[in-house]
Every structure is written in C-alpha cells, then in structure tokens.
XYZ file of C-alpha atoms in Angstrom:
693
model
C -3.087 -33.924 -13.941
C -0.840 -31.751 -11.859
C 1.966 -33.593 -10.074
C 1.465 -33.921 -6.349
C 4.205 -32.613 -4.126
C 5.149 -33.503 -0.524
C 5.570 -29.807 0.166
C 2.255 -28.916 -1.542
C 1.847 -27.179 -4.899
C 1.158 -23.740 -3.288
C 2.704 -21.267 -0.906
C 0.277 -19.880 1.671
C -0.821 -16.297 0.873
C -0.323 -14.885 4.350
C 2.995 -16.662 4.913
C 4.117 -15.253 1.604
C 3.129 -11.778 2.705
C 5.338 -12.152 5.778
C 8.278 -12.959 3.486
C 7.488 -9.880 1.388
C 7.637 -7.638 4.520
C 10.906 -9.336 5.376
C 12.245 -8.166 1.980
C 11.260 -4.730 2.984
C 13.103 -5.101 6.243
C 16.234 -6.225 4.222
C 16.195 -2.801 2.578
C 16.304 -1.244 6.112
C 19.375 -3.538 6.808
C 21.208 -2.804 3.508
C 24.307 -0.700 4.135
C 24.250 0.419 0.522
C 20.920 2.214 1.154
C 21.210 5.809 2.467
C 20.816 5.883 6.206
C 17.602 7.956 6.421
C 16.036 5.831 3.686
C 16.834 2.746 5.724
C 14.973 4.466 8.568
C 11.999 4.916 6.266
C 11.999 1.294 5.158
C 11.894 0.338 8.914
C 8.836 2.550 9.275
C 7.235 0.920 6.234
C 7.707 -2.500 7.810
C 5.801 -1.335 10.846
C 3.005 0.305 8.777
C 2.633 -2.810 6.599
C 2.453 -5.021 9.666
C -0.189 -2.811 11.174
C -2.511 -3.291 8.237
C -1.740 -7.051 7.998
C -2.645 -7.607 11.615
C -5.837 -5.451 11.474
C -7.052 -7.291 8.402
C -5.519 -10.624 7.504
C -4.607 -11.859 11.014
C -7.952 -10.556 12.312
C -9.726 -12.560 9.723
C -7.886 -15.712 10.650
C -8.680 -15.172 14.309
C -12.347 -14.681 13.531
C -12.370 -18.049 11.684
C -10.781 -19.754 14.669
C -13.316 -18.085 16.969
C -16.133 -19.308 14.786
C -14.795 -22.896 14.925
C -13.830 -23.003 11.261
C -11.486 -26.058 10.696
C -11.508 -26.504 6.938
C -8.106 -26.277 5.178
C -7.524 -23.615 2.552
C -6.119 -24.653 -0.849
C -2.540 -24.321 0.455
C -3.240 -26.944 3.136
C -3.629 -24.797 6.295
C -6.493 -24.653 8.812
C -7.069 -21.274 10.453
C -5.513 -22.411 13.721
C -2.464 -23.976 12.055
C -1.919 -20.888 9.980
C -2.271 -18.596 12.917
C 0.305 -20.564 14.923
C 2.772 -20.344 12.009
C 2.130 -16.635 11.491
C 2.685 -15.786 15.104
C 6.099 -17.535 15.066
C 7.256 -15.817 11.932
C 5.890 -12.417 12.879
C 7.481 -12.624 16.353
C 10.883 -13.397 14.781
C 10.470 -10.560 12.313
C 9.500 -8.052 15.061
C 12.602 -8.993 17.120
C 14.734 -8.500 13.969
C 12.982 -5.145 13.290
C 13.871 -3.761 16.708
C 17.456 -5.081 16.461
C 17.667 -3.114 13.175
C 16.180 -0.022 14.951
C 18.806 -0.021 17.636
C 21.618 -0.496 15.002
C 20.196 2.484 12.919
C 19.888 4.748 15.893
C 23.598 4.093 16.735
C 24.556 4.862 13.157
C 22.432 8.033 13.234
C 24.123 9.145 16.391
C 27.525 8.957 14.595
C 26.096 11.184 11.911
C 24.828 13.811 14.310
C 21.186 12.642 14.790
C 20.266 11.198 18.151
C 17.178 10.270 20.240
C 17.607 11.164 23.814
C 16.241 10.077 27.210
C 15.252 12.809 29.573
C 17.928 11.862 32.131
C 20.621 12.211 29.586
C 19.794 15.871 28.858
C 21.772 18.646 30.499
C 20.067 21.179 32.847
C 19.366 23.761 30.212
C 17.780 21.153 27.926
C 15.732 19.678 30.701
C 14.403 23.176 31.596
C 13.376 23.688 27.913
C 11.688 20.302 27.803
C 9.870 20.952 31.145
C 8.549 24.196 29.728
C 7.455 22.422 26.415
C 5.669 19.749 28.426
C 3.734 22.205 30.593
C 2.815 24.558 27.783
C 2.166 22.215 24.881
C 1.570 18.629 26.101
C 0.096 18.888 29.611
C -3.046 20.742 28.590
C -4.202 18.088 26.198
C -3.496 15.026 28.457
C -6.364 13.181 30.063
C -5.546 10.777 32.848
C -8.188 7.951 33.028
C -8.366 6.085 36.286
C -9.789 2.579 36.452
C -11.748 1.616 39.570
C -15.236 0.523 40.633
C -16.881 3.781 39.655
C -14.831 4.406 36.531
C -14.818 1.456 34.133
C -11.941 0.778 31.748
C -12.102 3.338 28.958
C -12.306 2.614 25.260
C -8.796 2.056 23.896
C -8.615 3.254 20.270
C -6.904 1.149 17.721
C -3.239 1.850 16.825
C -2.893 4.849 19.354
C -0.129 4.780 21.968
C -1.135 4.821 25.578
C 0.723 4.715 28.881
C -0.251 2.130 31.550
C 0.272 3.680 34.992
C 0.502 1.734 38.256
C 0.167 3.973 41.271
C 0.161 3.909 45.036
C -0.897 6.649 47.422
C 1.810 8.769 48.809
C 3.217 7.034 51.873
C 1.293 3.825 51.047
C 2.735 0.418 50.147
C 3.020 -1.665 46.926
C 0.055 -3.951 48.042
C -2.439 -1.078 47.629
C -1.902 -0.261 43.952
C -4.131 1.719 41.519
C -4.365 1.562 37.706
C -4.854 4.223 35.172
C -4.085 4.858 31.467
C -3.062 8.001 29.598
C -3.391 8.395 25.833
C -0.347 9.933 24.127
C -1.927 12.642 22.056
C -1.866 12.171 18.290
C -2.421 15.863 17.466
C 0.917 16.915 19.005
C 4.256 16.142 17.262
C 5.471 12.838 18.616
C 9.126 13.756 17.939
C 10.167 16.844 19.861
C 13.412 18.723 18.942
C 15.875 19.261 21.918
C 17.589 22.610 21.856
C 21.359 22.542 21.199
C 24.077 25.188 20.997
C 23.370 27.866 18.359
C 26.057 26.665 15.936
C 25.669 22.943 16.528
C 25.251 20.829 13.439
C 23.930 17.993 15.422
C 20.121 17.422 15.912
C 18.689 15.759 19.054
C 15.169 14.647 19.671
C 13.090 13.087 22.367
C 9.832 11.211 21.916
C 6.750 12.817 23.518
C 5.924 9.637 25.430
C 9.379 10.059 27.245
C 8.444 13.457 28.347
C 5.083 12.370 29.558
C 6.606 9.496 31.544
C 9.057 11.766 33.229
C 6.290 14.175 34.238
C 3.594 11.604 34.929
C 3.450 12.618 38.589
C 1.903 15.934 37.647
C -1.163 14.092 36.387
C -1.746 12.107 39.689
C -1.192 14.438 42.674
C -1.211 12.558 45.944
C -0.092 9.359 44.240
C 3.329 7.937 43.434
C 3.907 6.198 40.157
C 5.222 2.618 40.491
C 5.504 1.709 36.876
C 4.778 3.708 33.634
C 4.963 1.823 30.300
C 3.707 2.095 26.787
C 1.077 -0.113 25.173
C -0.792 -0.119 21.860
C -3.801 -2.044 20.710
C -4.644 -3.208 17.180
C -8.376 -3.939 16.432
C -10.069 -5.774 13.652
C -10.404 -3.129 10.844
C -12.509 -5.092 8.362
C -15.796 -3.415 7.411
C -18.923 -5.621 7.442
C -21.604 -4.032 5.267
C -24.849 -5.513 4.051
C -24.984 -3.664 0.760
C -28.168 -5.478 -0.350
C -30.191 -3.994 2.543
C -28.298 -0.667 2.937
C -30.673 2.172 1.882
C -27.785 4.634 1.658
C -24.362 3.056 1.144
C -22.497 6.219 2.171
C -24.382 6.423 5.478
C -23.863 2.616 6.111
C -20.157 2.977 5.595
C -19.984 5.988 8.004
C -21.760 3.880 10.645
C -19.410 0.998 10.044
C -16.346 3.202 10.427
C -17.665 4.204 13.901
C -18.065 0.545 14.732
C -14.488 -0.109 13.613
C -13.260 1.831 16.620
C -14.725 -0.990 18.730
C -13.471 -3.825 16.574
C -12.280 -6.991 18.319
C -8.744 -6.747 19.664
C -6.208 -8.563 17.624
C -2.731 -7.598 19.003
C -1.419 -5.881 22.065
C 2.013 -4.326 21.831
C 3.694 -3.540 25.111
C 6.954 -2.108 26.134
C 9.630 -4.692 27.004
C 9.768 -5.282 30.777
C 6.240 -4.049 31.435
C 5.121 -4.513 35.028
C 3.358 -7.843 35.325
C 0.358 -6.348 37.254
C -0.131 -3.769 34.524
C 0.030 -6.476 31.807
C -2.442 -8.685 33.624
C -4.840 -5.693 33.883
C -4.586 -4.936 30.168
C -4.986 -8.593 29.129
C -8.061 -8.973 31.358
C -9.761 -5.673 30.371
C -9.013 -5.857 26.623
C -9.748 -9.664 26.521
C -6.629 -10.065 24.367
C -5.407 -13.337 25.937
C -1.791 -14.104 25.135
C -1.720 -12.261 21.779
C 0.900 -9.922 23.172
C 4.085 -8.654 21.537
C 6.811 -7.186 23.686
C 8.752 -4.409 21.908
C 12.400 -3.598 22.719
C 12.157 0.043 21.692
C 9.489 2.618 20.835
C 6.028 1.389 19.837
C 4.824 2.151 16.326
C 7.973 2.707 14.319
C 5.855 3.991 11.412
C 6.629 7.514 12.788
C 10.184 7.099 11.191
C 8.686 7.631 7.737
C 7.633 11.181 8.329
C 10.617 11.854 10.574
C 13.140 10.899 7.972
C 11.369 12.847 5.265
C 11.124 16.060 7.387
C 14.719 16.086 8.644
C 16.547 18.989 7.127
C 20.241 19.464 6.592
C 21.017 15.817 5.995
C 20.363 15.394 2.244
C 23.531 13.332 1.967
C 21.694 10.647 3.977
C 18.848 10.421 1.640
C 18.310 9.321 -2.015
C 19.076 12.107 -4.444
C 15.794 13.800 -5.299
C 14.072 12.582 -8.479
C 12.672 15.240 -10.753
C 10.043 13.512 -12.849
C 10.269 14.783 -16.449
C 7.130 16.038 -18.237
C 6.351 13.485 -20.972
C 8.258 14.631 -24.015
C 5.258 13.970 -26.363
C 3.258 16.624 -24.451
C 6.011 18.962 -23.511
C 6.161 20.875 -26.746
C 2.468 21.076 -27.329
C -0.204 23.222 -25.715
C -2.937 20.745 -26.070
C -3.066 17.045 -24.937
C -6.218 16.448 -26.949
C -4.763 17.716 -30.255
C -1.749 15.297 -29.880
C -4.083 12.371 -28.839
C -6.097 12.835 -32.080
C -2.876 11.711 -33.860
C -1.281 9.180 -31.590
C -1.268 7.316 -28.311
C 1.023 8.263 -25.514
C 2.477 6.049 -22.673
C 3.466 7.631 -19.425
C 5.625 5.863 -16.804
C 5.481 7.167 -13.302
C 7.374 8.323 -11.158
C 9.996 8.793 -13.841
C 7.471 10.907 -15.811
C 5.352 13.447 -14.069
C 1.736 12.794 -12.975
C 1.061 16.375 -13.989
C 0.439 14.967 -17.457
C -2.734 13.326 -16.175
C -3.804 16.336 -14.074
C -3.270 18.574 -17.133
C -5.441 16.268 -19.295
C -8.372 16.647 -16.949
C -7.727 20.362 -16.477
C -7.735 20.895 -20.236
C -10.855 18.890 -20.588
C -12.625 20.928 -17.822
C -11.844 24.267 -19.660
C -12.486 23.017 -23.250
C -15.903 24.359 -24.416
C -16.133 21.502 -26.923
C -15.901 18.866 -24.089
C -19.326 17.627 -23.262
C -18.723 14.998 -20.592
C -15.972 13.774 -18.260
C -16.233 10.460 -16.541
C -13.711 9.078 -14.096
C -13.119 6.392 -11.458
C -11.576 7.368 -8.080
C -10.200 4.734 -5.640
C -7.604 6.587 -3.688
C -6.868 10.313 -4.125
C -4.456 12.645 -2.344
C -5.923 15.346 -0.065
C -4.616 18.346 -2.138
C -5.532 16.845 -5.579
C -6.023 19.272 -8.428
C -8.213 16.679 -10.157
C -11.195 17.137 -7.885
C -11.472 20.922 -8.184
C -11.117 20.538 -12.026
C -14.057 18.070 -12.015
C -16.062 20.379 -9.860
C -15.300 23.352 -12.127
C -16.297 21.329 -15.187
C -19.681 20.407 -13.618
C -20.303 23.963 -12.545
C -19.673 25.086 -16.125
C -22.321 22.859 -17.485
C -20.423 19.742 -18.507
C -21.732 16.332 -17.664
C -19.339 15.019 -14.987
C -19.647 11.506 -13.523
C -17.298 10.272 -10.797
C -17.304 6.784 -9.619
C -15.985 6.979 -5.999
C -15.065 3.866 -4.213
C -16.164 4.426 -0.647
C -14.726 1.105 0.579
C -11.091 1.726 -0.273
C -9.616 0.415 2.943
C -8.412 3.090 5.444
C -9.301 5.801 2.917
C -13.025 5.520 3.442
C -13.402 8.863 5.414
C -11.422 10.844 2.868
C -13.359 9.449 -0.041
C -16.665 10.171 1.676
C -15.612 13.796 2.213
C -14.637 14.143 -1.423
C -17.834 12.506 -2.637
C -19.940 15.097 -0.700
C -17.877 17.941 -2.105
C -18.275 16.697 -5.637
C -22.007 16.198 -5.270
C -22.359 19.799 -3.978
C -20.527 21.009 -7.106
C -23.011 19.258 -9.335
C -21.106 16.101 -10.303
C -22.969 12.913 -10.627
C -21.348 10.806 -7.919
C -21.804 7.014 -8.118
C -20.676 4.487 -5.556
C -20.331 1.467 -7.843
C -22.192 -1.772 -8.018
C -23.503 -3.804 -4.965
C -20.868 -6.236 -3.710
C -18.131 -5.034 -6.007
C -15.334 -2.503 -5.325
C -14.576 -0.290 -8.231
C -10.785 -0.611 -8.667
C -10.473 0.221 -12.344
C -8.497 3.324 -13.238
C -9.952 5.109 -16.163
C -10.810 8.683 -17.360
C -13.149 9.192 -20.357
C -13.546 12.573 -22.102
C -16.240 13.007 -24.686
C -15.663 15.969 -27.087
C -17.731 17.384 -29.907
C -15.618 17.777 -33.151
C -16.332 18.474 -36.744
C -16.584 14.774 -37.582
C -18.840 14.065 -34.651
C -18.228 13.032 -31.057
C -14.768 11.688 -30.235
C -13.649 9.960 -27.037
C -10.352 10.451 -25.337
C -9.318 7.910 -22.736
C -6.645 7.489 -19.993
C -6.273 3.983 -18.601
C -3.829 3.414 -15.680
C -2.412 0.775 -13.482
C -2.383 3.009 -10.432
C -4.614 5.275 -8.495
C -5.281 8.962 -9.499
C -3.083 10.116 -6.658
C -0.328 12.689 -7.296
C 1.314 11.822 -3.976
C 1.704 8.062 -4.580
C 2.623 8.719 -8.197
C 5.906 10.156 -6.924
C 6.863 6.922 -5.071
C 4.932 4.086 -6.936
C 5.860 2.784 -10.333
C 2.864 2.883 -12.550
C 1.994 3.045 -16.204
C -0.740 5.127 -17.939
C -1.996 4.992 -21.508
C -3.547 8.038 -23.225
C -5.521 7.136 -26.380
C -8.288 8.228 -28.645
C -8.620 4.812 -30.219
C -12.344 4.659 -31.107
C -12.775 0.974 -30.102
C -11.272 1.619 -26.655
C -13.375 4.800 -26.277
C -16.635 2.922 -27.090
C -15.779 0.212 -24.647
C -15.010 2.867 -21.986
C -18.501 4.258 -22.507
C -20.030 0.859 -22.150
C -18.079 0.292 -18.911
C -19.378 3.475 -17.288
C -22.882 2.664 -18.476
C -22.638 -0.631 -16.620
C -21.309 0.894 -13.468
C -23.766 3.847 -13.272
C -26.940 2.344 -14.851
C -28.712 -0.960 -15.429
C -26.754 -1.883 -18.442
C -25.532 -5.468 -18.364
C -22.121 -6.746 -19.457
C -21.563 -6.273 -23.087
C -19.241 -8.077 -25.603
C -16.520 -5.416 -25.502
C -14.129 -5.236 -28.423
C -10.903 -4.116 -26.689
C -11.264 -3.744 -22.953
C -11.591 -6.705 -20.568
C -13.536 -6.252 -17.356
C -13.552 -8.096 -14.104
C -15.530 -9.876 -12.769
C -17.439 -10.456 -16.033
C -14.670 -11.732 -18.429
C -11.147 -10.683 -17.469
C -10.329 -14.095 -15.866
C -11.554 -16.035 -18.800
C -9.491 -13.817 -21.068
C -6.363 -14.535 -19.045
C -7.220 -18.354 -19.386
C -7.604 -17.850 -23.097
C -4.231 -16.080 -23.444
C -2.414 -18.635 -21.224
C -3.855 -21.574 -23.070
C -3.038 -20.042 -26.443
C 0.650 -19.817 -25.470
C 0.442 -23.472 -24.402
C -0.938 -24.478 -27.782
C 1.899 -22.508 -29.531
C 4.447 -24.341 -27.412
C 2.920 -27.836 -28.069
C 2.984 -26.969 -31.809
C 6.616 -26.063 -31.715
C 6.000 -22.290 -31.952
C 7.267 -19.383 -29.891
C 5.562 -19.287 -26.489
C 6.497 -16.773 -23.742
C 4.501 -15.107 -20.965
C 5.702 -12.113 -18.868
C 3.470 -10.861 -16.138
C 4.262 -8.006 -13.822
C 1.882 -7.886 -10.875
C 1.782 -7.061 -7.216
C 0.285 -10.348 -6.010
C -0.447 -13.921 -7.337
C -2.759 -15.855 -5.144
C -5.670 -17.165 -7.322
C -5.575 -20.988 -7.373
C -7.116 -21.271 -10.910
C -4.614 -18.885 -12.498
C -1.712 -20.667 -10.771
C -3.024 -24.005 -12.150
C -3.288 -22.614 -15.687
C 0.333 -21.359 -15.419
C 1.507 -24.813 -14.138
C -0.253 -26.389 -17.180
C 1.318 -24.005 -19.570
C 4.766 -24.610 -17.996
C 4.317 -28.360 -18.543
C 3.398 -27.650 -22.102
C 6.799 -25.920 -22.571
C 5.836 -22.299 -22.241
C 8.591 -20.057 -20.781
C 7.014 -17.992 -18.047
C 8.603 -14.962 -16.313
C 6.688 -13.500 -13.382
C 7.634 -10.249 -11.622
C 5.566 -10.321 -8.465
C 6.346 -7.739 -5.815
C 4.442 -9.160 -2.932
C 2.423 -12.341 -2.297
C 3.106 -15.281 -4.611
C 1.382 -18.616 -3.921
C 3.000 -20.309 -6.937
C 6.030 -22.492 -6.546
C 8.366 -22.054 -9.463
C 11.235 -24.324 -10.634
C 9.524 -27.597 -9.548
C 10.461 -30.492 -11.841
C 7.421 -31.797 -13.788
C 5.283 -28.887 -12.522
C 6.824 -25.545 -12.923
C 10.371 -25.867 -14.179
C 9.706 -23.336 -17.001
C 8.503 -20.680 -14.457
C 10.775 -18.007 -12.926
C 9.503 -15.629 -10.267
C 11.402 -12.544 -9.110
C 10.451 -9.821 -6.690
C 11.948 -6.250 -6.795
C 11.859 -4.167 -3.617
C 13.635 -0.894 -4.081
C 13.249 2.830 -3.596
C 9.821 2.982 -5.436
C 6.955 0.689 -4.757
C 6.599 -1.543 -7.813
C 2.863 -1.183 -8.568
C 2.255 -1.459 -12.323
C 0.429 -4.485 -13.802
C 1.772 -5.376 -17.235
C 1.322 -8.441 -19.313
C 2.999 -9.840 -22.387
C 1.995 -12.871 -24.450
C 4.341 -13.791 -27.352
C 1.523 -15.381 -29.423
C 3.741 -17.299 -31.801
C 5.801 -14.156 -32.652
C 2.826 -11.762 -32.945
C 2.962 -10.398 -29.329
C 0.043 -8.926 -27.445
C 0.684 -6.509 -24.613
C -1.787 -5.345 -21.935
C -1.805 -3.029 -18.913
C -4.317 -3.464 -16.091
C -5.572 -2.428 -12.692
C -5.857 -5.960 -11.497
C -3.505 -8.428 -9.764
C -3.852 -12.156 -10.166
C -5.877 -12.449 -6.951
C -9.307 -13.925 -6.490
C -10.583 -10.668 -4.907
C -9.471 -8.693 -8.072
C -10.868 -11.141 -10.524
C -14.133 -11.991 -8.779
C -15.077 -9.219 -6.305
C -13.847 -5.994 -7.999
C -14.557 -3.981 -11.119
C -11.140 -4.126 -12.812
C -10.031 -3.117 -16.216
C -7.402 -4.505 -18.664
C -6.554 -2.633 -21.806
C -4.598 -3.821 -24.865
C -1.782 -1.747 -26.288
C -2.322 -1.424 -30.060
C 0.460 0.974 -31.042
C 3.589 -0.818 -32.145
C 5.946 1.727 -30.716
C 4.290 1.642 -27.251
C 4.251 -2.147 -27.323
C 8.027 -1.987 -27.646
C 8.306 0.489 -24.776
C 6.263 -1.832 -22.459
C 8.454 -4.794 -23.502
C 11.561 -2.666 -22.778
C 10.261 -1.940 -19.322
C 9.612 -5.617 -18.611
C 12.974 -6.631 -20.022
C 14.718 -4.075 -17.794
C 13.055 -5.476 -14.729
C 13.897 -9.054 -15.661
C 17.561 -8.093 -15.991
C 17.725 -6.465 -12.438
C 20.495 -8.238 -10.474
C 20.851 -5.663 -7.645
C 17.347 -5.394 -6.094
C 15.775 -8.459 -7.528
C 15.136 -11.534 -5.339
C 14.231 -14.890 -6.942
C 11.619 -17.225 -5.444
C 12.866 -20.724 -4.777
C 10.646 -23.846 -4.860
C 10.656 -24.028 -1.049
C 9.102 -20.528 -0.738
C 12.252 -18.654 0.178
C 13.657 -15.667 -1.690
C 17.310 -15.141 -2.512
C 19.081 -12.263 -4.272
C 19.531 -12.898 -7.928
C 22.923 -14.331 -8.837
C 24.355 -13.084 -12.106
C 27.651 -12.829 -13.853
C 26.413 -9.792 -15.706
C 27.463 -6.307 -14.641
C 25.248 -4.912 -11.843
C 21.987 -3.538 -13.108
C 19.454 -1.808 -10.860
C 16.236 -1.490 -12.881
C 14.806 1.556 -11.050
C 18.012 3.489 -11.402
C 18.255 2.526 -15.058
C 14.622 3.485 -15.673
C 15.367 7.081 -14.821
C 17.123 7.243 -18.136
C 13.953 7.488 -20.158
C 15.737 7.055 -23.497
C 16.320 3.367 -22.576
C 12.630 2.516 -22.963
C 11.154 5.566 -24.776
C 13.064 6.375 -27.966
C 13.255 9.912 -29.086
C 11.905 9.244 -32.596
C 8.420 8.248 -31.493
C 6.198 6.639 -34.051
C 2.795 8.126 -34.806
C -0.293 5.978 -34.346
C -2.474 5.306 -37.326
C-alpha cells in the first residue's frame, strides 16, 4: 500500500507544465546565454503559453462550464485548478515582460533597438510614412461596430487594434468603436533606415505605425484611444470518427469551426481604455479572463526576429554543423551497410540527411518493392515526400500513414496527403480513435536469398527542420525479427489485421504499457532478491498514474530509478517511504530534449529501448506508439553513454524536489553541460564500431 502524504502523492499535470515553461523563461534570463538566444527563449515561452491556453486551459474551462466537480487523481477540481493556474500564469507573464524590457535595454547597448514613432528623426519618419502608405495602408480594413454593423469575427491569436473615436468637433460622451486587424501577411518588424555606414539596426513594430496613422482610416473622426488586443480561442478538435464518412473532409470542417472556438483568453495592452475593454469583454463574452501586457502582444515574433538578424553572430550560439554519420559517410549505399550491422544516429549532432538518403536510395533502387512510412509532422520543404511520390510513380508499392490530427499541423498534413495520393501512394489515416504517433520506415527489398526488410525506428518526427533543434535518436536495422514485426504493425494500421504477438516491437495501445509494467516489476524482483536493479528513463512527460504507482512500488523495493523528464512530471521524487530511491532531473538547453530512451539493468544483463511514446495516458492508451529494443551490444553501450552524459549534467539540469519545485543541480564535480559535450561524438560513439551479427 502506497504511503499517504499530506501534500498528495502526485503533482498536477498542468501546474507541472507551468513550472516547465518557467524553466524555459529562466533560459531567457540566464546572462550566460547569448543575448539573441535569450530573446528566442522568450519567444518560445510565449509560443508555449499560446498552445497551453488554447488546449489545456480551454479544456479546464469547458469542464467548469459543464458543471464538472470531480477531482482528478492529483486532488484538483476543474475550478480549483483553474484558479491556481490563473495565479501562476499571471505571475509568469509579468516576469516574462520584465525580462523583455531588460533584454531590449541590453540589445540597445549592442546596437539593436526597437523605436517608437515619436523617437524617430524627420528623415526616418518620412521613410516610415511612405512605407505605411505604400505597403501597410492598402491591406488594412477598419471595421466599425454599430447598430448596422455587428461585431466582426475576431480570429484566434491575431493582433488587433481597438479604436475609440469621436466625430471631429464632438465630445467624449459621443464615442464610437471600431477594430482593425494588424495584417499577418506583412512583416511585423519593420527596419528603420539609418546612416549608410551605421552598424546599428533599428526597428519599429507594424502596429506602432498603424497606431500613429490611424486617423487615415477614419476621416471625419478623431481617435480617442488606440490599443492592442489579442484573443485566444479553444483549439481542440472535436471529431466523431465513428460516424465520419471521410475523415479528411471532417477534419477540414472542424478546422473551419476552430476559428469560432470559445474564447479562452483576452490579452490587452496595459492601460487600455476602460470603455474599449468593456466593449471587448461584452462582445467576446470573455468575462474577466483578461491579461494586461506591459509590452508588445505575442512575443513569439522574437524567435524569427532573432534568427533573421544579420551581422550579430557574436550574440548567437555558434552554428552547429551536424556531421554525417561516420558509418554511412564512407559508403555509397545505406542498404549494403545495413545488411551487415545496425546503425544508431543521434540528432542534431548527426545529420538528418542520413534518414533522407535512406528513403532516396530506396526510391531509386530497382530491387526495392515496397516502402512504408508513418508521418506525424513533416517540414514544408521535405525531400522525403517527393522521394515517396517518385517511388510510387516508378511502380513501387508506397504506403504512407499520415496523421491528420497532429495538432496545429492538420492543414499542412492534409495538403501533403492529397499530393501523395495524386502521385499514386496509398495514403492511410490510421485507426479510428487513435492518433498514429509511431515513427517508422519499412523498406522491403528483393535479394538473392529472398525478401529482406530494412527498418528505421525513431524517437522524433520525420522533419528535417526540427531535427536541427530537437535531440532525437534513430535506429537503422535489417534485423529480421524487427522487420517482421514492422510488417505486422503496418498491416494492423492499414488493414483489418488484429494485434499480433510481436517478437521484438511493443505497440501502444495494445501492449506497450503492460511491457513497461513487466520491466519495472522485474527490476523490483531483482532488488528484493539482492540483485542489481536500476531503471533509467528519458522522456518528455510523465503523467500516467499507473506508471507512477509502479515506479513508487519499485522504489520501495529498492530499485534505483533515474528519470530525465524534460517537461511535465506528476511523480514526487525523494519522499521517504515512497520514492526516496527516485531522482528526477529536467534539462532545458539550446536544443529541445525530445528523445525517449529506456534502460533496465535486469540483474546485470541490461535491456535498452527507444520509443516514440512518453509515459502519458494519451500515449499509452489513445495513440499508436512504438517501442523498439536495441539488440546490438555496441549500440546499447552508445545509448547508455548518452543517458549517463545527461545524468551527469550539472549546468543545465534542474532537479525536481518533493514539493514540486525545481532547483539547479548542485555538484562538486567540474561543470558539465551535456548538450555541449554531446557534440563530441567520440564520447558516445567510439571509432572502432562493432559489427552486428
């Protein structure tokens, strides 16, 4: 029986997420981080919060609206959780904007500044006036609100201006209200011209230009107050897959409905006119769910701004040049090498081109008969998709499982699905009620001995863009057992084949969770019998109550457990009698830690796995996920080296305390920053690579 705690055995998932975003904010505040990188982290905080409000907070508000009062397993009712979330988010937003003001002061000292129109000299003002009239003015649409013109639809996460007006020569009592959308198809950050030889760079935000010229949109009226506002709507898709005749069309309809989702959050400029605020609250039916921002709305623009700024490379991280995996570098054919041995690739330190080249080679190889692949999120300029299309056009059997419900990538995935279908690929949208989140490529090739299967299994999406900024691991193999299981997996997804007793792969939702239980309980048995017992798990999130309870039981049995959890963690480590053998760290650094890796000591006969799944209920019960064992001894050692490196991080690692707070790891060892060390590939991938049998 688990020991009862006054504080509760679990940390709430959403409150844990807020703490994760606070760790991202700490990176923006870290003076050791290059200045423009700090600016990007600040933009990431804003982007993260947008998605959190549109999905998680929206869901909590819907439960409150429906009268739902039941407590979750962490002890919170929806109303109690929402109250706590609002307090913490409000504090974080205030800290976010204090950080913004500090960073802009530091940028100004380095020659990068954001200007107000009134601070520009006459020449600059003239240039900005011309820019406004030639570029911005033609695309603006003033929208008046009166008896004949109802309040227009306000789109989610777009910036608008609220405009209070009076007729020229009138008085304040006779005011009129209008809104103006700040165009999203015109650059928000406008360069201000400086002297020809100046090394400084000055910018002005487009909304500042519109505010200054607002009178040009309302002739015969005088503006009384012009302020920014931004609405966030519920972004969850509600799809009845059982009754949907065409899932693709149903998702397209739901995407259109998303534009009218229930309002969740209203962001307004600090000091907004009270009449304008009252009008917005009334028309948008947002109540008091209002956040005042002491600075520009939607700081996510800082990500692209920092990336695009030229001439200030000294204020950025030194560029990383991913190396081409040394196993493939000296060979013309991936397939010929994979006949002899397995290969592990670690992104972003090693190039994603290795994956692209694998598919390109398969698409051109006349002996390849079939290519099957899952796609969850893919970059817009991907070389993978043209390769698949070419393979289909050349007569190969190409099957692509496209996940249409990958949140916020639905429209892009729909477009790619249509293109692949036109090229002759078999496009499948997965199983009813389950998102396909597994990352796998299967190539079937005719060889002298018969058909042979080549497989790539990954922890991250087949996306070359994110592979440059996410840490992920991919395994290439021609192991026949893994290949046979891969075929069974695709048959289950695309046909009526039921779950089979697979020999190597473990699939959610049919058996992965039970496998984790088996592996955790086996470690507990080893511990109770006096044997070696150690679990290391690297995941993005840990929120499944049953998995947490199994880890608690293993800890009480004496199993040493090290968890590397980047984001949400609902487990409380270090609690006497419950979890004193569990340590949890979170690493937030230059690259997004995204790989899912698992190590079980098994009494000195270790087993190592990589997976697409986190330890979350949605991954283990509502998604098709994949976990693959590592059989090759040398590759096992590589994975263990990666995990060991992360556990020794004492620069960017934070440790989770029993009370739910995170503190930087304290160590007497010399400073070790795992991501910096990982760039030295020889640390975890020895030059004398063993050959698989």
